[in-house]
Structure formats: structure tokens, C-alpha cells
Amino acid sequence: MENPFLGCHPTDPIPDPFLNQPKLFRFLRPPRKTTITPFLAQKSKQKQPLPTAAASLKLREHGGHLQQAITALEQGSPIRSRVYISLLQSCIDADSIEDGRRLHASLCAVQDCNPFVETKLVSMYAKCGSLEDARRVFAGMRERNLFTWSAMIGGYAREQRWGEVVDLFFGMMHEGVLPDTFLLPRILQACSNTGNLETGRLLHSLAVRIGLLDSSKEAHVSNSVLAMYAKCGELDSALRFFEKMDRRDRVSWNSIISGHCQCGGHEAALRLFARMRAEGIEPGVVTWNILISCYNQSSNPDLAMELMKQMESSGITPDVFTWTSMISGLAQNDRMNEALDLFQEMLLTGVEPNGMTVASAISACASLQALDNGKELHSYAIRIGCSHSILVGNSLIDMYAKCGRLEDAQRIFDEMAEKDVFTWNSMIGGYTRAGYCGKAYDLFSRMESSGVRRNVVTWNAMISGYIQNGDEDQAMELFHMMEIEGIRRNTATWNTLIAGSSQNGDPDQALRIFRQMRAFSVRPNSVTILSILPACTNLLSVLKVKEIHSCILHNDLQRDISIANALIDTYSKSGDIEYARVVFNGLSGRDLISWNSMIAGLVLHGRCHDARDLFNQMKQEGIRPNKAIFASVINACGLDGLVNEGKKVFSNMTEEYQLSPGLEHYTGMVNLLGRSGRLREASDLIDNMPIEPDAALWNALLTAARIYGNIRIANLAATHLFKLEPRNPETLRLLSHAQALYGKSNDASKVPRAKKEGSINESHGCCWMEVKPKVITFSTGSQVTMNSESKLAEINSRIMDTNEVIPDFDGTILEIEEDSEDIVGTHSEKLAVAFGLVNLPTFRAIRIVKSRLLVTQKSKNWDVCKC
């Protein structure tokens, strides 16, 4: 209800009911001798004096008298302005806005009311948390001086309503009131927090004109101007002002160092820090904390830790902010165990953590799924009284949800008296990650009615949950609803759909969403690129990869090493090894994944000599190869028939680098030995393996046995394959073709039959070629077109002359004549190549994608240059 006395002005007449009220403040001090007024004669022989300032001070010492004073005042006795102001101060001290409103209602009883009384009213309302009442009194004042404006601006500053502080400053200037040395820094702070550089410059100019920067005694004004430039990112202006300052104290240095940290100038900040010490100003705990926080936020916690050690050696004890910054920095950089160790070290030093510290440690437990540690931290939070804070509660919900304890997470959620959007998002995210999209949607629906507005993170969590559960239709429905609800979709929203479509085996849809994202002018980030590139590894046209590559260059993402590595891998698998090499050569710094991707790509394209040269170059540069690189090099040796070199690489792996071989290395060695006809040696290697062979390894042996006509070993390999994959008809097909070509061995009857033998599809070989916008399918045994017959004969002739082989992704080979074409018909690859030679332009690469059922069902690319 609006206070009826808010509009009361001191010049208004006093209402009649107040004239006959009892005496005011008779309990404050003995009455003075004075003339007796007629209407008070029956109660006292002396007139009660008006209260003095001293009496009001006594009143404030005895809080219980405030109510009596207000009650007496409400009965209509007059009061001096100084006492009234003291009563208002008592309301401020007691944070009692209700008592303040009662005093305001009795404003008409103040005999000598002046602007200072109304200014104190403004201050009382502002400091007691009612800016609306303060603004109403402020607007009704006929005369506003500097103190009035200061009270109003101070109220908005305390509430951090910085935009309105700037507006009030312009209103003050319009009335001809200039800020003083106390008010100007507050307005500059508002400019800093709103990024209002233009107004900040105006204030700087004003401070120069009215002489607020002349005296070294007003250093706080200069520091405020410096901080404004630094926080607004105007480092050049900040540095010029800094260098011209007559007196630079610790606050000045902190501002300029913080400004450089904020703008990413970490090295410049360190140089300023060193200069500060050289000029004889020792940094305090705030200075050290600025630098430590800066390096933690810039993903360099090691340097931050080094600074913390220097801080201690300089005699400055790290405070709770220092420890919290380090713990949070380690957690944000995926060094969760170190974050928890540092938290324990903090407790041992006797520094008591705050809510932020505990929340950071709990978040580390959530990422590690360390339930026991999380429960200990929960108990500790209860003990120090911060378990009910929103920050700690949100971290606990996230921790219990990620550890699979959804009931505990829900219990904490229900017990939280105050919930923000992060609370709801943590609970919804917990249910979606666990696959309970129904419960998540219930919370999603309740959230809006609870008074908390759903943000883009909420929608993204729901979309991600439906995508992970395979419900793409529901995910797309929510995606379209976001626009209707007025929620701006961010990059993470699009990334969720792109990654989900790619992971669910729909690369075409992933590409469509990516193009739609660009059409909506949403800037992709590294996650977008890393999500869409895997969708291109099995595509028929490398043009799509180049389209994404151009997007990477346009958005300046090529410096990200993970994106460069993914480009190398994708170009290789989509058939363009030359572009992969260009990306690799353009890298200023290469990691193990870069070398591995390039070497594997060269092997994939049959350029084994180049792969071995790159392997040797890597070793010369002092880079230690990993298991994946050794597997690629062994496959390279196998494709080139370099048995001894392959054996040496295999032995060096264990002897020189202490890496134990895995199944991929033994499979490569079986391929190596099998291609050179050393079937017995390959079989013995399998027998002596310290690990159990898998289907890929037995398939490699079966392929080699078929090539060299060793039916006994082919039967042995087939027997093991049937045990591992009893429902795979491809194994029986390959064995049957080998027996048809070379005859059956004596132990052929021991080979088990594949289940569902009749389901074998004789058109097992199938490949695809993209010709303009169409994709053409070729099956083994299909009829040859008239124009392709001559080209097919030419291909057969060349193969007979060169005995050409084509490398496969997994290191095995596809011999062009591996099956008898009299039995199964013309190979699909031959048909595709012949068709390409006839129908594609001259000097254009013919790119074929072939999918086979055998073992991995991976694709293979065969580039044939038409000339």
C-alpha cells in the first residue's frame, strides 16, 4: 500500500489532529524552565523542551527507546530537524524500514525542515533496501543538493544498478550540480561495470577541469579513472594515464595489472608486476591473487601454482581467495585429483574454505565420479554451515547425479529453499544423462511455473537427452519450440544436434544441420567442427570436407591443433591424401595425433614409403611414437613386403620403447608374414601370442591362406572365425571360394557350417561412385554396359601384367583376382572403374567407396587417375 505521507512537504500545514497529542520525548532529559502553555498546564508546570541532538544520540544507544520516540512523534508534538535526522539514522542502523516509514509519515512535525532532512530520508530508504521509496522522495524534492544526489546515487550503487547510476549522473549535471571527490569514483565505477567508455572519458575530462586530479591527496580519484580505462579494455589510454600519474600506489598497480590480465596480456602483466617491485612497491595479497586468478582462467594452472609459491616465499600468506582460485583453476583444466589434493592441503594450513571453495572441490568429485570424497565434502559443508547455499547445493546435485545417485540429488533439490536456473539445470541434466527423459521433462515443465525462467542451457540439456536416447524427433521438436518460446539458440544447441545425428549414423542429416546453422549466421566453434568432420569420413565426395575446411579458415579455427588433426584424418579417409599432407605441413606445432593421423593416412593410400620416411622424421625430431603409430608402420612394411624391416619395428616396440604389442600389432604382423607367403611363421606367431586372438587376426590369416592356396590353414582360420562369429556368413563364403579354387583338404569336414547358411547373399561385393549429384551402385556380377566392356578388358589386362593390389583400411588387402570371377562374376570395383573411365572427365580422380561385410565393415577408397 502506498504511504500517504510520501508526498508530504515541510511547507505544508500541520494537520489539526497532531496539535492535541501528548508531549514528545519526555523520557529523554529533564524539562527546562520555560513558560507554561495553556493546553499543557494541567499536566506540567513547565513546557517540555524540544529534543536535542545529544538526546537523539542517547536514544540510539538504547534501541528500545526508538519505538517510544516514534510513538510520541506520531502523537503530534513538534521535533527539531537534527533530532529527526538522528532518528532516521537509528532506523538505518537497525535496518528497519518500517520504523523509517513511520518517521516519514510524521515529517510534517519537523519544525525546521530543510533539504538535509529530505536527503536523510532518501538515504534511509536507499540503505534499508527500498530504492523505489527513495526515488519517490527524491523526485518530490524542490531543492536537491550534492548530498541528495550522492545519497540517491549511493543507493543505486549499493544495489549494483550501474546503468541507473550513470543516468542519475546526467540528471545531476543537467541541474548544474557537479560531483565531488567522493561521488566521482562511484560514477566511474558504474562506467567500468557497464563498459560505458564514452561517459568514462567525459568524467575524466570533468575531473581535470574541476581540479580533482591535481592534488596527490586525491589519489583515489586518479585510481578510479585508471580502473575505468582498464576495465573497459582501453589499455592504451590506461597506460598513458598510468605513466602520467604523479603518485602511484598499490591500488594503481593492481588496476593496470588487472586490466592487462582481463585483456589477455599475461606477459605484459608479469612485466608490470616485476616493475612494481623494482620501484619499491611490494605487492599485497590482492596483487598476487590477480595474477594467480589470471593464469588459472587462461588454462595455465602450473604458472599460477608457481606464483603462489613465490607469494609464500615473499612473506605473503595465501588467503581463502588464493586457494579457491587455484582449486577452481585446476578443476576447470581437468586436473581434478590435484584440485582435491590442494583442498586437503588448504585445510591442513588452517585456512577455512568458503562456499565457493567447497563448491569447486565438489565439482571436481563430480567429474571424477568420486562419490565417497563427495559425501565427505557434503558433511564438511554441513559442518561449516554452507550446505544450504545455492552454489554448494547446485554442486551437490551435480555430483550425486553424475555418480548415479539420483535419489540423493533429488532430495537435495527438494530441500533447497531457494533455487536458481542452475539448480534446475543440474537436476534436469542429471536425469537426461541417466536416460530418464520423462522425469527430466516433468522438471522442465514445472520449472517455468516455479518462477525460474528456462534458459538455453535448460533446452540444450533436454535436446541432448533425447538425442542420446535415440529420440531424434522429440529433440527436433524441442529445437523448433525454442524459437517459438523466444529462446535464442546458441552454438551448443546446434552442436548437440550435429553430434547426435553423426553418432546415430546419419551423416547426411548432420551436414544438413551444419549448413542450416551457417545459414542462420551462428558462428561455429571447435566443438562444431570436431562433431561434423567425422560425418565426412565415409562420404563419397571430398568436396564436402573442403566446404568444412573453408568454414574453418573463415572462422579462424585452423590454429586449433585438434581441428587440424581431425582435418588430416578426414581428408585421408575421404580420399584426398594431398590435402591432408598440406594441412600437416602447415602445422607450426605437431602432437602425437598429428603424426599418427598423417602416417595412417599415407598407409591407407598405399604410400608406404612416405609413411616410413615420416616415421623416421618423427623419431629424429625426438618424438616418442605410441602404439597406434607402430601399428601403422607395421602395416606399411606389410604392404611393401618388407618382412625384415617389419620384424625390426615390431621388436623395437617392446625392446626400445617398452610398449607391449596389442591385437592390432599382431594382426599387422600376420598380414606382413601372410603377404610374403610365410604362413607357417604367421600361424606360429598366433600360437605364441600372450593375448587371445580376435576375429580380425584370424581373418588376416584366412585371407593370406586363400591367396597362397593353403587350404589347411584356411580351414584352421575359418574354424576359429566360426567360433568367434558363428552368424557371419561371409566367413563360409570366403572359405567356399578358396575350396572351389584350390580343392578341399582332408580336415575340411571338421570346419563347422555357418548358421542360416541359405541366407548368404551372392551379391556380396558392392561399391558406390558419385557422378555429379547422383550416387551409382555397382554389385559383383552385374551386367557390363556396352561402353564399359572395352575398358573392363583393359583393366583385366593391366591387372594381369602388374598383379596390382589395393590396400584396405584395416591393413588387410583386397586382391583384385582374390575370387574366381567365373564363380561370382565381375568384381564390383572393376565395374566401377570401367564406368568411371567412360563417364568422368579426363584427368579426374575416380573415387570409389566399397563396403564389405568382412570383419570390420569399414569403407575403402580406391583412387584411380584417368589418363
Coordinates of C-alpha atoms in Angstrom, one line a residue, residues 559-777:
R559 CA 45.2 -22.9 -35.3
D560 CA 43.4 -25.4 -33.1
I561 CA 45.6 -28.5 -33.2
S562 CA 42.6 -30.8 -32.5
I563 CA 40.8 -29.4 -35.6
A564 CA 44.0 -29.7 -37.7
N565 CA 44.4 -33.3 -36.7
A566 CA 40.8 -34.1 -37.5
L567 CA 41.2 -32.4 -40.9
I568 CA 44.2 -34.6 -41.7
D569 CA 42.3 -37.7 -40.7
T570 CA 39.1 -36.7 -42.6
Y571 CA 40.9 -35.8 -45.8
S572 CA 42.8 -39.1 -45.7
K573 CA 39.6 -41.2 -45.2
S574 CA 37.7 -39.2 -47.8
G575 CA 40.3 -40.0 -50.4
D576 CA 42.4 -36.8 -50.7
I577 CA 45.8 -37.5 -49.2
E578 CA 47.4 -34.5 -50.8
Y579 CA 45.2 -32.0 -48.9
A580 CA 45.9 -34.0 -45.8
R581 CA 49.6 -33.5 -46.4
V582 CA 49.1 -29.8 -47.0
V583 CA 47.3 -29.4 -43.6
F584 CA 50.0 -31.4 -41.9
N585 CA 52.9 -29.4 -43.4
G586 CA 51.2 -26.2 -42.4
L587 CA 51.2 -27.0 -38.7
S588 CA 53.5 -24.9 -36.6
G589 CA 53.4 -27.4 -33.8
R590 CA 52.5 -31.1 -34.1
D591 CA 51.5 -33.5 -31.4
L592 CA 51.4 -37.3 -31.5
I593 CA 47.9 -37.4 -33.0
S594 CA 49.1 -35.2 -35.9
W595 CA 51.9 -37.7 -36.8
N596 CA 49.7 -40.7 -36.3
S597 CA 46.9 -39.3 -38.5
M598 CA 49.3 -38.5 -41.3
I599 CA 51.2 -41.8 -41.2
A600 CA 48.0 -43.8 -41.0
G601 CA 46.6 -41.8 -44.0
L602 CA 49.7 -42.5 -46.1
V603 CA 49.4 -46.2 -45.3
L604 CA 45.7 -46.1 -46.2
H605 CA 46.5 -44.7 -49.6
G606 CA 49.3 -47.2 -50.3
R607 CA 52.1 -44.6 -49.9
C608 CA 54.0 -46.8 -47.5
H609 CA 57.5 -45.5 -48.4
D610 CA 56.3 -42.0 -47.5
A611 CA 54.8 -43.3 -44.3
R612 CA 58.1 -44.9 -43.2
D613 CA 60.0 -41.7 -44.1
L614 CA 57.6 -39.7 -41.9
F615 CA 58.1 -42.2 -39.1
N616 CA 61.9 -41.8 -39.2
Q617 CA 61.5 -38.0 -39.4
M618 CA 59.3 -38.1 -36.3
K619 CA 61.9 -40.0 -34.4
Q620 CA 64.7 -37.6 -35.5
E621 CA 62.6 -34.7 -34.1
G622 CA 62.7 -36.5 -30.7
I623 CA 59.0 -37.5 -30.6
R624 CA 58.3 -40.8 -29.0
P625 CA 55.9 -43.0 -31.1
N626 CA 52.9 -44.6 -29.5
K627 CA 51.2 -47.9 -30.1
A628 CA 48.9 -46.5 -32.9
I629 CA 51.9 -45.3 -34.9
F630 CA 53.7 -48.6 -34.6
A631 CA 50.6 -50.4 -35.9
S632 CA 50.5 -48.1 -39.0
V633 CA 54.3 -48.6 -39.7
I634 CA 54.0 -52.4 -39.4
N635 CA 51.1 -52.3 -41.9
A636 CA 53.2 -50.1 -44.2
C637 CA 56.0 -52.7 -44.1
G638 CA 53.5 -55.4 -44.9
L639 CA 52.1 -53.6 -47.9
D640 CA 55.6 -53.1 -49.3
G641 CA 56.6 -56.7 -48.5
L642 CA 59.5 -55.6 -46.2
V643 CA 59.4 -58.5 -43.8
N644 CA 62.7 -57.9 -42.0
E645 CA 62.1 -54.2 -41.5
G646 CA 58.6 -55.0 -40.2
K647 CA 60.0 -57.5 -37.7
K648 CA 62.6 -55.0 -36.6
V649 CA 59.8 -52.4 -36.0
F650 CA 57.8 -55.0 -34.0
S651 CA 60.8 -55.9 -31.8
N652 CA 61.9 -52.3 -31.3
M653 CA 58.4 -51.5 -30.0
T654 CA 59.0 -53.7 -26.9
E655 CA 62.8 -53.6 -26.6
E656 CA 63.4 -49.9 -27.2
Y657 CA 60.2 -48.2 -26.3
Q658 CA 58.8 -50.7 -23.7
L659 CA 55.4 -50.9 -25.4
S660 CA 53.5 -54.2 -25.2
P661 CA 52.0 -55.2 -28.6
G662 CA 48.3 -55.3 -28.9
L663 CA 45.9 -57.2 -31.2
E664 CA 46.4 -54.5 -33.9
H665 CA 50.1 -55.1 -34.0
Y666 CA 49.8 -58.9 -34.1
T667 CA 47.2 -58.6 -36.9
G668 CA 49.7 -56.4 -38.8
M669 CA 52.4 -58.9 -38.3
V670 CA 50.2 -61.8 -39.6
N671 CA 49.4 -59.6 -42.7
L672 CA 53.1 -58.9 -43.1
L673 CA 54.1 -62.6 -42.9
G674 CA 51.0 -63.8 -44.8
R675 CA 51.5 -61.5 -47.8
S676 CA 55.1 -62.8 -48.2
G677 CA 53.8 -66.4 -48.1
R678 CA 55.2 -67.3 -44.6
L679 CA 52.0 -68.9 -43.5
R680 CA 53.6 -71.3 -41.1
E681 CA 55.5 -68.5 -39.3
A682 CA 52.3 -66.5 -39.2
S683 CA 50.4 -69.4 -37.6
D684 CA 53.2 -69.9 -35.1
L685 CA 53.1 -66.2 -34.1
I686 CA 49.4 -66.7 -33.4
D687 CA 50.0 -69.8 -31.3
N688 CA 52.6 -68.0 -29.2
M689 CA 50.7 -64.8 -28.6
P690 CA 50.3 -63.7 -25.0
I691 CA 46.8 -62.4 -25.7
E692 CA 43.7 -64.1 -27.2
P693 CA 43.4 -63.5 -31.0
D694 CA 40.3 -61.9 -32.3
A695 CA 38.3 -62.2 -35.5
A696 CA 40.3 -59.6 -37.4
L697 CA 43.5 -61.5 -36.8
W698 CA 42.0 -64.9 -37.9
N699 CA 40.6 -63.2 -40.9
A700 CA 44.0 -61.9 -41.8
L701 CA 45.4 -65.4 -41.7
L702 CA 42.4 -66.7 -43.8
T703 CA 43.0 -64.1 -46.4
A704 CA 46.7 -65.0 -46.7
A705 CA 45.8 -68.7 -46.9
R706 CA 43.4 -68.1 -49.7
I707 CA 45.9 -66.1 -51.7
Y708 CA 48.6 -68.8 -51.4
G709 CA 46.2 -71.7 -51.7
N710 CA 46.9 -73.2 -48.2
I711 CA 43.5 -74.9 -47.6
R712 CA 44.6 -76.5 -44.3
I713 CA 45.5 -73.1 -42.7
A714 CA 42.4 -71.6 -44.3
N715 CA 40.3 -74.3 -42.6
L716 CA 42.1 -73.6 -39.3
A717 CA 41.4 -69.9 -39.5
A718 CA 37.8 -70.4 -40.6
T719 CA 37.2 -72.8 -37.6
H720 CA 38.2 -70.1 -35.2
L721 CA 36.2 -67.4 -37.0
F722 CA 33.1 -69.6 -36.8
K723 CA 33.6 -69.8 -33.0
L724 CA 34.0 -66.1 -32.7
E725 CA 31.3 -65.0 -35.2
P726 CA 29.0 -68.0 -35.7
R727 CA 26.4 -66.0 -37.5
N728 CA 28.7 -64.3 -40.0
P729 CA 28.1 -65.9 -43.5
E730 CA 31.0 -64.1 -45.0
T731 CA 33.5 -66.5 -43.5
L732 CA 31.9 -69.5 -45.1
R733 CA 31.6 -67.7 -48.4
L734 CA 35.4 -66.9 -48.4
L735 CA 36.2 -70.5 -47.4
S736 CA 33.9 -71.9 -50.1
H737 CA 35.5 -69.8 -52.8
A738 CA 39.0 -70.9 -51.6
Q739 CA 38.0 -74.6 -51.8
A740 CA 36.5 -74.1 -55.2
L741 CA 39.7 -72.6 -56.4
Y742 CA 42.2 -74.9 -54.7
G743 CA 40.2 -78.0 -53.6
K744 CA 39.3 -79.3 -50.2
S745 CA 41.8 -80.5 -47.6
N746 CA 41.4 -83.7 -45.5
D747 CA 40.2 -81.8 -42.4
A748 CA 37.6 -79.7 -44.3
S749 CA 34.9 -81.8 -42.8
K750 CA 35.9 -80.5 -39.3
V751 CA 35.0 -77.0 -40.3
P752 CA 31.6 -76.1 -38.8
R753 CA 28.8 -74.8 -41.0
A754 CA 27.6 -71.2 -40.7
K755 CA 24.2 -70.7 -39.2
K756 CA 21.5 -69.7 -41.6
E757 CA 23.6 -70.9 -44.5
G758 CA 20.9 -70.2 -47.0
S759 CA 20.9 -66.6 -46.2
I760 CA 24.2 -65.9 -47.9
N761 CA 23.8 -63.2 -50.4
E762 CA 25.8 -64.0 -53.5
S763 CA 25.9 -60.3 -54.5
H764 CA 28.2 -59.7 -51.5
G765 CA 30.5 -57.3 -53.3
C766 CA 29.1 -53.8 -53.6
C767 CA 30.6 -50.4 -54.1
W768 CA 29.4 -46.8 -54.9
M769 CA 30.6 -43.9 -57.1
E770 CA 29.4 -40.3 -57.1
V771 CA 28.9 -38.9 -60.6
K772 CA 27.7 -35.3 -60.4
P773 CA 24.8 -35.3 -58.0
K774 CA 23.9 -39.0 -58.3
V775 CA 25.3 -42.0 -56.4
I776 CA 25.6 -45.1 -58.6
T777 CA 25.8 -48.6 -57.0

